mmCIF file of C-alpha atoms in Angstrom:
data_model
loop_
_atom_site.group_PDB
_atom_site.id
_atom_site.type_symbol
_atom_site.label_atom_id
_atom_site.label_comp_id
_atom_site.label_asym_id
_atom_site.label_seq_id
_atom_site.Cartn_x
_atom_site.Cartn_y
_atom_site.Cartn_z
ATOM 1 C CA UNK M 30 41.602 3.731 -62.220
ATOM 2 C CA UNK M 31 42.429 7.410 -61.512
ATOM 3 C CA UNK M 32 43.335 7.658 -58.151
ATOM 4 C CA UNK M 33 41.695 11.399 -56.390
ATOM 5 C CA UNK M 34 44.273 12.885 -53.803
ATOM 6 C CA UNK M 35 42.131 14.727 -50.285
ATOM 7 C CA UNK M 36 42.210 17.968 -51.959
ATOM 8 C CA UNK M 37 40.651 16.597 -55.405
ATOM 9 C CA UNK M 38 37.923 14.787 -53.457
ATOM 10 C CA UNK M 39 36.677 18.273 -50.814
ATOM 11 C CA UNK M 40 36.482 19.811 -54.431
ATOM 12 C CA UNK M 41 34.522 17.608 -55.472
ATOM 13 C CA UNK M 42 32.417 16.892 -51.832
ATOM 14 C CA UNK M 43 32.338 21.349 -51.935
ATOM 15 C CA UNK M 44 30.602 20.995 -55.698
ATOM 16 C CA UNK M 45 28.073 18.512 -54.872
ATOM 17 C CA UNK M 46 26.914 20.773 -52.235
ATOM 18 C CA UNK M 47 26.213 23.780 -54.662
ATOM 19 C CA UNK M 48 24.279 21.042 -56.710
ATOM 20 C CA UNK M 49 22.128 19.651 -53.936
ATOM 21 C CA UNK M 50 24.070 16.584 -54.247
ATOM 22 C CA UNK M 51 24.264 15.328 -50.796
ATOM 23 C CA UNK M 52 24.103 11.702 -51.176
ATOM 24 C CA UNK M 53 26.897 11.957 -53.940
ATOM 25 C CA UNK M 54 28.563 13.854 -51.304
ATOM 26 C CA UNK M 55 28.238 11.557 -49.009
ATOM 27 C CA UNK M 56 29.672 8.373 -51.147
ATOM 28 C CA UNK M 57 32.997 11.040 -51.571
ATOM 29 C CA UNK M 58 33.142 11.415 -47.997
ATOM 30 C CA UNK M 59 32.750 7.221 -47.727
ATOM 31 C CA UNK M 60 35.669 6.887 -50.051
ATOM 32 C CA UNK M 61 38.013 8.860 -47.846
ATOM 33 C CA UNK M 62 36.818 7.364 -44.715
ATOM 34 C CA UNK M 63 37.829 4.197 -45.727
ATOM 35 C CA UNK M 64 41.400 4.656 -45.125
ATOM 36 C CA UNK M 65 41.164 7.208 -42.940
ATOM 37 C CA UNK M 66 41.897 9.913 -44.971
ATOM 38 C CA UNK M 67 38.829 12.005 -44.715
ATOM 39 C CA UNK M 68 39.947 15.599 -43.035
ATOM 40 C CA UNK M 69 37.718 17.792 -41.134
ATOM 41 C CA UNK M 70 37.260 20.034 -44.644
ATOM 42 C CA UNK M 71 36.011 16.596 -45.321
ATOM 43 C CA UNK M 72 33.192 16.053 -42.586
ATOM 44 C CA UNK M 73 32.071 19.665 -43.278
ATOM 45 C CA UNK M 74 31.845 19.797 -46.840
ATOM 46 C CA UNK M 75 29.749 16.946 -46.402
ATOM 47 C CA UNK M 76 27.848 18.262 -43.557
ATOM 48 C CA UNK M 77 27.297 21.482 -45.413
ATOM 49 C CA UNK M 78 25.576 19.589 -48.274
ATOM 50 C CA UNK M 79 23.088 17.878 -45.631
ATOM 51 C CA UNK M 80 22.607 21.221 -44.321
ATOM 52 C CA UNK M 81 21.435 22.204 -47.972
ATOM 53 C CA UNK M 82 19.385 19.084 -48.440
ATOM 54 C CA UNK M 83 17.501 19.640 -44.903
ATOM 55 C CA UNK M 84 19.298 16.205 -44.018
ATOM 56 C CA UNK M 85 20.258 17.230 -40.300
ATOM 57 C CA UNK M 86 20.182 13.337 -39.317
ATOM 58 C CA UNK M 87 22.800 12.448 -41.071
ATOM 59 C CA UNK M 88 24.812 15.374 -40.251
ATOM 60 C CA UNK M 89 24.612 15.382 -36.651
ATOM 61 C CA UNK M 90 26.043 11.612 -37.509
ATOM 62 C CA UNK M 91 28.585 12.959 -39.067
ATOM 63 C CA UNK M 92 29.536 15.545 -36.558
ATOM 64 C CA UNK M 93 29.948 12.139 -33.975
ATOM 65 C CA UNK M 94 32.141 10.427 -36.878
ATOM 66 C CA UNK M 95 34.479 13.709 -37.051
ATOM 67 C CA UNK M 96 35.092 13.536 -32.953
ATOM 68 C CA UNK M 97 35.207 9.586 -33.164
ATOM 69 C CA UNK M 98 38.130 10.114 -35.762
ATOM 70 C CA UNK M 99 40.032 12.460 -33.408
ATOM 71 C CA UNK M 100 39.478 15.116 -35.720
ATOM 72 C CA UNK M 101 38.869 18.849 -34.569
ATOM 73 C CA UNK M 102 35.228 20.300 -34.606
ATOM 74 C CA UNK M 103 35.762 23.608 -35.675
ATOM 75 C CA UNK M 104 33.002 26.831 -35.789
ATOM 76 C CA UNK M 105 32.162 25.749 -39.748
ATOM 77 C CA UNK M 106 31.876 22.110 -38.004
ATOM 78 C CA UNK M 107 28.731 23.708 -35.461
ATOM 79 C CA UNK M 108 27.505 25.994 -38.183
ATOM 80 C CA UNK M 109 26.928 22.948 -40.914
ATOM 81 C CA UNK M 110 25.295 20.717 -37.962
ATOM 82 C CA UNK M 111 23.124 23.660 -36.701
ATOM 83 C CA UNK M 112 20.188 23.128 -39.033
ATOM 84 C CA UNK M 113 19.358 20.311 -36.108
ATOM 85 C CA UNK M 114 16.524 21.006 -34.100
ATOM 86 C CA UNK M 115 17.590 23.739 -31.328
ATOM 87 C CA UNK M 116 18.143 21.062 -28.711
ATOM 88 C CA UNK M 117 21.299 19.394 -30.958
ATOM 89 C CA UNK M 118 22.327 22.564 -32.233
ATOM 90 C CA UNK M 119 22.427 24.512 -28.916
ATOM 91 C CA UNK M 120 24.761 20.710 -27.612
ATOM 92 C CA UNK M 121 26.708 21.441 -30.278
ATOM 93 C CA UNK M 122 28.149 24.148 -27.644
ATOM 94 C CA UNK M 123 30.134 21.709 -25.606
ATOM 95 C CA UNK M 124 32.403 20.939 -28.436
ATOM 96 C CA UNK M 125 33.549 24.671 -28.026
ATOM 97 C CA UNK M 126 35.244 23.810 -24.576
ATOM 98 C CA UNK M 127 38.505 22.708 -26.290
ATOM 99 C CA UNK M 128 41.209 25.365 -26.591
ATOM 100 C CA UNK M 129 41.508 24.797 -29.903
ATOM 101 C CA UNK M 130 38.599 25.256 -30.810
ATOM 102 C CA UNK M 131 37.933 28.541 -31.734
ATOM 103 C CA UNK M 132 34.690 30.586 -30.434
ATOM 104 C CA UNK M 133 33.436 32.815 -33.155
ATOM 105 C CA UNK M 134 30.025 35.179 -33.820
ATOM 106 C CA UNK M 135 29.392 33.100 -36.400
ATOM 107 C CA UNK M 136 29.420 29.889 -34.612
ATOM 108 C CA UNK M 137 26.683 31.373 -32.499
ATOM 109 C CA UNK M 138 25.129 33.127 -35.264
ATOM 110 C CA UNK M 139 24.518 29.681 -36.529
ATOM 111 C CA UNK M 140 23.054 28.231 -33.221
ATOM 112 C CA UNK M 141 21.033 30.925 -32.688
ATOM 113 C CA UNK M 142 19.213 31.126 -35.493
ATOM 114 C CA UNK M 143 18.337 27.135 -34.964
ATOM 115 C CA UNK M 144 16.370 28.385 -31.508
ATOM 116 C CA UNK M 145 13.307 29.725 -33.145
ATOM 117 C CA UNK M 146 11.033 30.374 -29.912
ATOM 118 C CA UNK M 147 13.065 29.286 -27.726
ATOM 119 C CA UNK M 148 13.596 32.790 -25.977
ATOM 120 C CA UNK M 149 15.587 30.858 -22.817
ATOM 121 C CA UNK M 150 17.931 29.278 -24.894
ATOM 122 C CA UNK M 151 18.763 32.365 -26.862
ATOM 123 C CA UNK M 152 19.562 34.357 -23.515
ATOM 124 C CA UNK M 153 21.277 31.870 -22.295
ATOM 125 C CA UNK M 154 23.049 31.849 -25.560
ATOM 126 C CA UNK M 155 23.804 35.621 -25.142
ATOM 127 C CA UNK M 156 25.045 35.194 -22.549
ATOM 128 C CA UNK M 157 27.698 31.976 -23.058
ATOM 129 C CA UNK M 158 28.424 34.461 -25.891
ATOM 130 C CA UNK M 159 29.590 37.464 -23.443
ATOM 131 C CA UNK M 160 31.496 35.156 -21.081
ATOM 132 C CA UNK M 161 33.235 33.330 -23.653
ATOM 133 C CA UNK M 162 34.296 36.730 -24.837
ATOM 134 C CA UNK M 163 32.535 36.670 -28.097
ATOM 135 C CA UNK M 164 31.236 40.198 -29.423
ATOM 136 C CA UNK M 165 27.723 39.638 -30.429
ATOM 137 C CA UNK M 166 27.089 41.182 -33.880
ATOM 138 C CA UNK M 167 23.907 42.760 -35.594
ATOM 139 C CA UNK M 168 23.109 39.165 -37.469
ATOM 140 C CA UNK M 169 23.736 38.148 -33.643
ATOM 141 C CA UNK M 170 20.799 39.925 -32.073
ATOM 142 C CA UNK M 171 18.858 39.986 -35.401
ATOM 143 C CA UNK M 172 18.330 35.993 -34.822
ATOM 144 C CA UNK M 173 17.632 36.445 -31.017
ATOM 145 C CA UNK M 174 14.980 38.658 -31.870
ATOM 146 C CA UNK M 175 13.811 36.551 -34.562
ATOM 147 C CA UNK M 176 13.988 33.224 -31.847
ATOM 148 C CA UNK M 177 12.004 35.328 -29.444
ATOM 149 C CA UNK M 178 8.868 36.522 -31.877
ATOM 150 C CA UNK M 179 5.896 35.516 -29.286
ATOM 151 C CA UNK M 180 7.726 37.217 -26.250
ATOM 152 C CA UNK M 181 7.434 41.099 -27.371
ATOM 153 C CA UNK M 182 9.412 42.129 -24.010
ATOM 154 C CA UNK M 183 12.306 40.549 -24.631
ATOM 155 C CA UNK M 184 12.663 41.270 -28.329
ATOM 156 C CA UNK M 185 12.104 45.199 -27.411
ATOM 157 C CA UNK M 186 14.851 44.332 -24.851
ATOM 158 C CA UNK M 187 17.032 43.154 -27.213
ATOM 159 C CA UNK M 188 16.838 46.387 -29.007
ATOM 160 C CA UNK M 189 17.468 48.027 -26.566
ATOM 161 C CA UNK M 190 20.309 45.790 -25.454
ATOM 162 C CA UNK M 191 21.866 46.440 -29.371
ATOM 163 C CA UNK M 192 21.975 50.226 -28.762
ATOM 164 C CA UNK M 193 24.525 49.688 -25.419
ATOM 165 C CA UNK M 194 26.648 47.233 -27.438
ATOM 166 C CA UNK M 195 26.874 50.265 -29.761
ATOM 167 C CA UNK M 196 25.349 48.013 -32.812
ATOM 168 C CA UNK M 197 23.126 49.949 -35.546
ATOM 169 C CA UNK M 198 20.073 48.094 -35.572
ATOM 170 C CA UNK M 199 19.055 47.470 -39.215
ATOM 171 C CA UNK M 200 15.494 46.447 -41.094
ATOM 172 C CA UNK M 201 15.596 42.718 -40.230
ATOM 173 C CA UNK M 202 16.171 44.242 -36.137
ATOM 174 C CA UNK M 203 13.020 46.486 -36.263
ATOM 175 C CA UNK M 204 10.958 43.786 -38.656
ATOM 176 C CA UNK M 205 11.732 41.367 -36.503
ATOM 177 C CA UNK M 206 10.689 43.567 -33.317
ATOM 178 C CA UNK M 207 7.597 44.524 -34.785
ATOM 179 C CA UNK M 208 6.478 41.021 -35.753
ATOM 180 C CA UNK M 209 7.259 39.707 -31.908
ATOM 181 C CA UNK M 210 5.141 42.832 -30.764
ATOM 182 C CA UNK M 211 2.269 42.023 -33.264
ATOM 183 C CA UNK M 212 2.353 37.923 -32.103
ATOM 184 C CA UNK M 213 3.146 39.346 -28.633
ATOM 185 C CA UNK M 214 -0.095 41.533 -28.321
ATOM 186 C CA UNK M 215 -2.227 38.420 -30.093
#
């Protein structure tokens, strides 16, 4: 039988998530995890074609599997697992308190978007965001805003709050603003 080297098999995980394949993807992932080859492109490949399925379950399993196998979570890692209900998705923070782990906008990008009305979490997430250093970016405030659509205040604070980080609010800002004031005023 033709034996598949690690690279040959994330191709193959990274295809069946452009098809909707996860469970195929999953069975690749199986057949590296087995003797203990399975990296962490691996684990996210795999996650990432959950993610695509809606299959956040299983992913979040995953996610444990990765840190069980002493492997690193990385911001891809949080991003694939963040299409868990807020709750997960905003735990998924603690795996960022390793040095090696790198904190990135997108990272919280992902998160951020998985707090729809939750408008606590997403200032709280702001704000892990400023004192981890990490410059908040339009996409950034555009999901705040978008988390925070039945508190009008807040989302016309966020605007406001995108003006003094010198960010350009775009359409998806001001739809997103105008939505939270029409639910707001409801």
């Amino acid at each position: 039988s033709l034996k598949l080297g690690n690279m040959a098999h994330n191709a193959a995980i990274t295809a069946c998530e452009r098809a909707s394949g996860w469970v195929m993807a999953l069975g690749l992932l199986e057949r590296l995890r087995k003797p203990q080859r399975a990296s962490a492109v691996s684990y996210n490949s795999a996650m990432s074609a959950l993610q695509q399925g809606s299959q956040w379950r299983p992913g979040l399993q995953l996610l444990d599997l990765l840190l069980q196998a002493g492997l690193q979570a990385s911001p891809v890692t949080v991003g694939a697992a963040s299409l868990a209900p807020w709750r997960r998705a905003f735990a998924a923070l603690a795996n960022f308190g390793d040095p090696e782990v790198e904190d990135n906008a997108i990272a919280f990008n992902a998160i951020l978007s998985s707090c729809d009305a939750r408008p606590s979490f997403v200032v709280e997430l702001l704000r892990s965001m400023q004192k981890r250093k990490v410059r908040a970016t339009v996409i950034s405030y555009n999901s705040a805003i978008t988390a925070c659509k039945k508190s009008w205040k807040l989302s016309v604070h966020l605007l406001e709050d995108m003006q003094h980080a010198q960010l350009l609010p775009d359409a998806v800002s001001f739809n997103s603003g105008i939505t939270a004031s029409e639910t707001g005023a409801n």
